[in-house]
Short mmCIF file of C-alpha atoms (C1' of nucleotides) in Angstrom, two decimals:
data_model
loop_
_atom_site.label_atom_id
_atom_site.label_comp_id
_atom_site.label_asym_id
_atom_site.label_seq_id
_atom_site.Cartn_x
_atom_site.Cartn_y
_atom_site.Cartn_z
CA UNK A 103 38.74 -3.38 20.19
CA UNK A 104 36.81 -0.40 18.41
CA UNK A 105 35.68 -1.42 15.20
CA UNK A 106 35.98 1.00 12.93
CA UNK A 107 32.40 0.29 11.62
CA UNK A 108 30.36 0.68 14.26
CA UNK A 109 27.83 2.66 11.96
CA UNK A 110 26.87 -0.23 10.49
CA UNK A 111 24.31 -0.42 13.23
CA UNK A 112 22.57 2.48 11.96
CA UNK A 113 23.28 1.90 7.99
CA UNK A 114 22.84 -1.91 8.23
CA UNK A 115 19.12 -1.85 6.84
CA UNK A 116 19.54 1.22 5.26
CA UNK A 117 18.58 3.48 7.77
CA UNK A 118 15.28 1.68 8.98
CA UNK A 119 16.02 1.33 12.60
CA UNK A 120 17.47 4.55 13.30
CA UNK A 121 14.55 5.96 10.78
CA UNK A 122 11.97 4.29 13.08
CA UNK A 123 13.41 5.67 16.80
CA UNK A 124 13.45 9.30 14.82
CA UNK A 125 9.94 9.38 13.98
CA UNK A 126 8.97 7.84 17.14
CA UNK A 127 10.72 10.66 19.47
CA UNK A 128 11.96 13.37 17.14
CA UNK A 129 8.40 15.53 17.08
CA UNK A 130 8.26 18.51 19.44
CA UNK A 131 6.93 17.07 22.57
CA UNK A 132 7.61 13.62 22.92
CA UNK A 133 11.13 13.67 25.26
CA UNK A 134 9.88 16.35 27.08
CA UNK A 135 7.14 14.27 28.57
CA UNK A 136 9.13 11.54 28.43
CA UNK A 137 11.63 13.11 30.70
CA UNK A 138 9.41 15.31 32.74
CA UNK A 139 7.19 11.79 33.86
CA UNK A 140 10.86 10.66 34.73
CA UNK A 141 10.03 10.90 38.22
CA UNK A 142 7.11 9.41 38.67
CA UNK A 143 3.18 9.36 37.99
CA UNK A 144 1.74 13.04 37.37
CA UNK A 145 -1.51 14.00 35.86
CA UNK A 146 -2.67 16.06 32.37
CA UNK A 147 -2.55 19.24 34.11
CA UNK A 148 0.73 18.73 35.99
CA UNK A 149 2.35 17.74 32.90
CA UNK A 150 1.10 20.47 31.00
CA UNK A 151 2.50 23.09 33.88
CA UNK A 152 5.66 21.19 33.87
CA UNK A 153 6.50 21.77 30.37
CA UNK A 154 5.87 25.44 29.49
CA UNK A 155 4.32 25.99 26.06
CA UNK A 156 2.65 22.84 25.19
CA UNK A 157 -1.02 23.24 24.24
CA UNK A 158 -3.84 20.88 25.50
CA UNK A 159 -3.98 19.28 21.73
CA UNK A 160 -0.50 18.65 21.41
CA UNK A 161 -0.23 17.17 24.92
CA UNK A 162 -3.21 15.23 24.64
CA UNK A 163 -1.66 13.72 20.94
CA UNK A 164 1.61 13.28 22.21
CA UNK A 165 0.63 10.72 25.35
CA UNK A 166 -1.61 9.24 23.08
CA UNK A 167 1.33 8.28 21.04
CA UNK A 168 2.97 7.29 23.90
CA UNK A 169 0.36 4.87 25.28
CA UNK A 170 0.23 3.28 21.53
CA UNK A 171 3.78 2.69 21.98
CA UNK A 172 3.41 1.54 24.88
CA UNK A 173 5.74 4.01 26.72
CA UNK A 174 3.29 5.42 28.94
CA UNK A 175 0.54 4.14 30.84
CA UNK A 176 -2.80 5.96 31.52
CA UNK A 177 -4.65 5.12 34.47
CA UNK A 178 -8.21 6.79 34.89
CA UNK A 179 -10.01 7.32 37.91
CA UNK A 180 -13.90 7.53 38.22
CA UNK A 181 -14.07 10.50 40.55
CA UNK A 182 -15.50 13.53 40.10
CA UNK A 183 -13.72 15.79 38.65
CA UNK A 184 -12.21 13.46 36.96
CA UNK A 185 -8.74 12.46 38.03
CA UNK A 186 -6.08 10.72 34.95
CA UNK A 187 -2.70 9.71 35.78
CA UNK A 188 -0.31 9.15 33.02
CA UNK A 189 3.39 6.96 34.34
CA UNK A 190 6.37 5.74 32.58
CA UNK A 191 7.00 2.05 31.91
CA UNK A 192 10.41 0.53 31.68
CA UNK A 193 10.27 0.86 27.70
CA UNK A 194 9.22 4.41 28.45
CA UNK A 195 11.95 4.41 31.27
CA UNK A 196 14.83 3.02 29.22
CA UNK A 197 14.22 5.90 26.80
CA UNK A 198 15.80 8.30 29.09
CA UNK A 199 19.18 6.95 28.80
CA UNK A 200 19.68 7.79 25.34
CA UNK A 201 18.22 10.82 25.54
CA UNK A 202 20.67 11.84 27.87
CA UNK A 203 23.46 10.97 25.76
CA UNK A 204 22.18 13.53 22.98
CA UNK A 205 21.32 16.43 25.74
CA UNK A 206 25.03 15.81 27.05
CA UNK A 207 26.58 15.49 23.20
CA UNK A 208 24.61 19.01 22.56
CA UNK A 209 25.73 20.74 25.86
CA UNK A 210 29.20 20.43 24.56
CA UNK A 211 28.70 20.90 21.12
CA UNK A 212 26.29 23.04 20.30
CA UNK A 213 28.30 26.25 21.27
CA UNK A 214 30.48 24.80 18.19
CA UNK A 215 27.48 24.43 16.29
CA UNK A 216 26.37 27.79 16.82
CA UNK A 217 29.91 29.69 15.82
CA UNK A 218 30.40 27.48 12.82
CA UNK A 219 27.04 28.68 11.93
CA UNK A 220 27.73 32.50 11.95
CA UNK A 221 30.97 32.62 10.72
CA UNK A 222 29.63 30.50 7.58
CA UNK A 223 26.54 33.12 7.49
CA UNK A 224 28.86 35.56 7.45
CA UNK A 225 30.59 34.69 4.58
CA UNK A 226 27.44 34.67 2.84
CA UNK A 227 26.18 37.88 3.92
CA UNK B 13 25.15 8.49 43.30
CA UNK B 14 22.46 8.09 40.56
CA UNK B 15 20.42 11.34 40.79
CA UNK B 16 16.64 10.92 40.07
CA UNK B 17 16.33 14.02 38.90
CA UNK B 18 18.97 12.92 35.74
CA UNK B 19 16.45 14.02 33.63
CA UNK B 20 16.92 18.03 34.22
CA UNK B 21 19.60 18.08 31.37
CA UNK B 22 16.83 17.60 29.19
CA UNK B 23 14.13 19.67 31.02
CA UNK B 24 15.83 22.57 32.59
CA UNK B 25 15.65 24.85 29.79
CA UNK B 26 12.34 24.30 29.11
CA UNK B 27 13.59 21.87 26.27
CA UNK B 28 15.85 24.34 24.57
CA UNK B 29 18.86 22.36 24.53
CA UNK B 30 17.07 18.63 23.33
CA UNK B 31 14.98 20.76 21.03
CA UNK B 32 18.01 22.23 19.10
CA UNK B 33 19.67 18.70 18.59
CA UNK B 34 16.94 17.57 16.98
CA UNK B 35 16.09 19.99 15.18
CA UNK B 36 19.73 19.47 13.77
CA UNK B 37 19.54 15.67 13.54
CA UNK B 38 16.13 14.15 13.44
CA UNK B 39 15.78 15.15 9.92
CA UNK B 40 15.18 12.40 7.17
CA UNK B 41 19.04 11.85 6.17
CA UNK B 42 21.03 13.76 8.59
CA UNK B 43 22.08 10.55 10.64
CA UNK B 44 22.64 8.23 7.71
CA UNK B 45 25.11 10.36 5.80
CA UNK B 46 26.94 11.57 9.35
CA UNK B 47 27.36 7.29 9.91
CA UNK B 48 27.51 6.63 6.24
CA UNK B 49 30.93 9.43 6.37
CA UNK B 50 32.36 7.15 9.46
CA UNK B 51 34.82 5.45 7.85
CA UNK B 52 36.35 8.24 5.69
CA UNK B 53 36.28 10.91 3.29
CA UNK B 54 33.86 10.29 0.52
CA UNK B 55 32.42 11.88 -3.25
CA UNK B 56 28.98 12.66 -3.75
CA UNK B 57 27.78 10.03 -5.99
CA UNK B 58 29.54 7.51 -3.60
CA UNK B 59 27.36 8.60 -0.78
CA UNK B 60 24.26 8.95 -3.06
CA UNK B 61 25.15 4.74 -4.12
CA UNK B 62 25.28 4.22 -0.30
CA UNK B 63 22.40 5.91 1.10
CA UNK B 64 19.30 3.91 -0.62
CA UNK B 65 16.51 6.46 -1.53
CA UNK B 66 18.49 9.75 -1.40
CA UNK B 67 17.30 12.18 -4.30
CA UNK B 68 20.82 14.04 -5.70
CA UNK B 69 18.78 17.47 -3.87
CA UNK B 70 18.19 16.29 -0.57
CA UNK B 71 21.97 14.97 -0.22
CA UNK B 72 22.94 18.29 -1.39
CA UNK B 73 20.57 19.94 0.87
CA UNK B 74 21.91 17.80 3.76
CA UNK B 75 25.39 18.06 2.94
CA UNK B 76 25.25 21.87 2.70
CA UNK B 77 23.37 22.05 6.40
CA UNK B 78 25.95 20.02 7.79
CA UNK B 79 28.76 22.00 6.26
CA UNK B 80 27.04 24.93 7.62
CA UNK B 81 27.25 23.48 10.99
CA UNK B 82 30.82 22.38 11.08
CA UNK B 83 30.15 18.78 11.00
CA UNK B 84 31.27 18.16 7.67
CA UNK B 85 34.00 19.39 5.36
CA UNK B 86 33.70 20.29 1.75
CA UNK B 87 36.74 19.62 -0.84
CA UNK B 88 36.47 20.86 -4.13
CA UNK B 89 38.63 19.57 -6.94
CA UNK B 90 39.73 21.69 -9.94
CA UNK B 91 39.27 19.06 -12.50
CA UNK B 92 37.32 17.82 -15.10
CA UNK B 93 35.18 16.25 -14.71
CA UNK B 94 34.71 17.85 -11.44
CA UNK B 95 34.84 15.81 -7.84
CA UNK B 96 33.92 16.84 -4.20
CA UNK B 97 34.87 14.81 -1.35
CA UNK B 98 33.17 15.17 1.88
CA UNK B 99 34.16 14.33 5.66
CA UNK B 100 33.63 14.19 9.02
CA UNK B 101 35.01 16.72 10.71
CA UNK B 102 35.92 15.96 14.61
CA UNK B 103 32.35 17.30 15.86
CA UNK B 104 30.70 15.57 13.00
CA UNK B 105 32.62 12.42 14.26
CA UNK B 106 31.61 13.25 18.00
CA UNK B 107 27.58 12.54 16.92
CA UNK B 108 28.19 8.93 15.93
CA UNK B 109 28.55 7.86 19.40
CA UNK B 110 25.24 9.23 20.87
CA UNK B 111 23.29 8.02 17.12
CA UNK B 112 25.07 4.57 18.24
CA UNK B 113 23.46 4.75 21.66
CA UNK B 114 19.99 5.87 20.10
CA UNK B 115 20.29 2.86 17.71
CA UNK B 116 20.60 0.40 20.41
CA UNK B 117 18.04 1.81 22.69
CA UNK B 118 15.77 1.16 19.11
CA UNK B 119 17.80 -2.60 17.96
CA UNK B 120 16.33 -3.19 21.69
CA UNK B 121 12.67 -1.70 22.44
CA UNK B 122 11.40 -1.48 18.92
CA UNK B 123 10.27 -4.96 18.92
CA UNK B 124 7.96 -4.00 21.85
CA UNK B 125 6.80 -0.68 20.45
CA UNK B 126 5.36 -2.51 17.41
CA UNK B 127 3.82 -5.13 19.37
CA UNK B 128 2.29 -2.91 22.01
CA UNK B 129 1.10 -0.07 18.69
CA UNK B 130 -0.69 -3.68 16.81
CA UNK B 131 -2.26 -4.63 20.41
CA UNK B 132 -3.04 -1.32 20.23
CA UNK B 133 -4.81 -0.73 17.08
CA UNK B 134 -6.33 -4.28 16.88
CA UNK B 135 -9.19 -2.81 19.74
CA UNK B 136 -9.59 -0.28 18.10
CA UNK B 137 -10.59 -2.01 14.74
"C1'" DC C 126 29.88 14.76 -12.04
"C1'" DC C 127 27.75 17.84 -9.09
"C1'" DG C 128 24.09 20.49 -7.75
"C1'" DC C 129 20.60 24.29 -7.89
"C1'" DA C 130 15.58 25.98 -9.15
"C1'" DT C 131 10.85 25.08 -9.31
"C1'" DC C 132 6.60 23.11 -8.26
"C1'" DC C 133 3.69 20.51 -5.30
"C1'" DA C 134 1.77 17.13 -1.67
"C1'" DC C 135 1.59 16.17 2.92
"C1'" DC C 136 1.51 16.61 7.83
"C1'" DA C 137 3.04 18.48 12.28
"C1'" DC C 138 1.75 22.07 14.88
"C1'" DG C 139 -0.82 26.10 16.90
"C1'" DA C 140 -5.18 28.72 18.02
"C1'" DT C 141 -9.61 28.45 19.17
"C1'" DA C 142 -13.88 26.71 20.60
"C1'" DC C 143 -16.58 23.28 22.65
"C1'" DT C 144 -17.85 18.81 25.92
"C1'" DG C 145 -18.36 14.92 29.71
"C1'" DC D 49 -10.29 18.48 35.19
"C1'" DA D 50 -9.30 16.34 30.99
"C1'" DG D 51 -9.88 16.17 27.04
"C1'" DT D 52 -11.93 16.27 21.42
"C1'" DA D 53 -13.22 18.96 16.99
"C1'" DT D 54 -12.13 22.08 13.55
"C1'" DC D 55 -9.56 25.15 10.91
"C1'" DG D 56 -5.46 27.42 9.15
"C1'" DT D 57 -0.44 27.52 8.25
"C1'" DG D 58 4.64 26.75 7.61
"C1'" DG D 59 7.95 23.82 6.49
"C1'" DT D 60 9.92 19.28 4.94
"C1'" DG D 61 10.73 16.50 1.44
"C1'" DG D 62 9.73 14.18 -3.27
"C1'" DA D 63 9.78 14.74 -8.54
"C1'" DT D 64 11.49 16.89 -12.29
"C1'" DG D 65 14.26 19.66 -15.26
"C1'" DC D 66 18.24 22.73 -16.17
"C1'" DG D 67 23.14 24.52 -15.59
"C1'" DG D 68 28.41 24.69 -14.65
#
DNA sequence: CCGCATCCACCACGATACTG
DNA sequence: CAGTATCGTGGTGGATGCGG
């Protein structure tokens, strides 16, 4: 039933794939807006109060990304002031699932994490 | 059932959580030794022949952060000439699941991604 | 065999200032 | 409101050489 290896999904190629998803989503920013556009359209400014800390450069670079990747759309209106909505697609969308899995695999591990961390410190201290 | 606010895991710390996974995992070799440990205990040079483009120092430097962490054990044999054997430890072992899940989300939508970033760049040319 | 020390290139990120 | 331009910096990772 389980084989026993199931890595071989992530070694196959030797480490391409999961290489790729890392350096598409592992930067500072990326699942945050991913996950805070979870539900549903919001503009620059509304992101940007949504996720505390993120500068207008890295915001602006990160849905940039996005939109390359085609993970986001961008949808511009000609108003004055101007008016930009940025929305998930379902790439974009199916992202979240994943996601989850790590945020739930660090909720119960990273108290582990953590005490492994300072008793090995200790030992060095 | 299906909350649309799933997403808060990842979000309601103001990233804190997400943020310290990856800054655990989304490093360069992190996820290929972890998967490239699955199927047991393992020497240095073994994992070096498995893991194409490893430099001796960054397996070391991996190794030593994940030993740090508690995700990996260190045995050191008293013998000439010298061996250490590394392995998962349960936590360590816990990761592979949520990697798995981050591998198929890429196996999946990666073929788009590329597609959409050359449709992409080609107007921009 | 195992691994650390050193040096160096690159780039992600932040702060700041400026525009349509 | 929604960005871009510019500059400065820390940290990651590659190459190389030495040591136990």
């Amino acid at each position: 039933m389980f084989s026993y290896e199931r890595s071989c999904k992530v070694r196959g190629d030797g480490g391409a794939t999961i290489r790729a998803v890392l350096d598409r989503i592992a930067d500072k920013w990326t699942l945050l807006v991913v996950t805070t556009l979870e539900p549903g359209r919001m503009r620059f400014t509304e992101l940007q109060r949504h996720i505390p800390g993120v500068s207008q450069r890295m915001l602006s670079l990160t849905l940039r990304h996005l939109e390359r990747d085609g993970l986001v759309t961008r949808d511009v209106f000609a108003e004055v002031p101007p008016r930009v909505e940025y929305e998930l697609t379902p790439v974009g969308r199916s992202l979240i699932t994943p996601a989850l899995a790590l945020a739930d695999w660090a909720i119960e591990h990273l108290p582990d994490i953590e005490e492994s961390r300072e008793k090995h410190d200790g030992r060095m201290a």
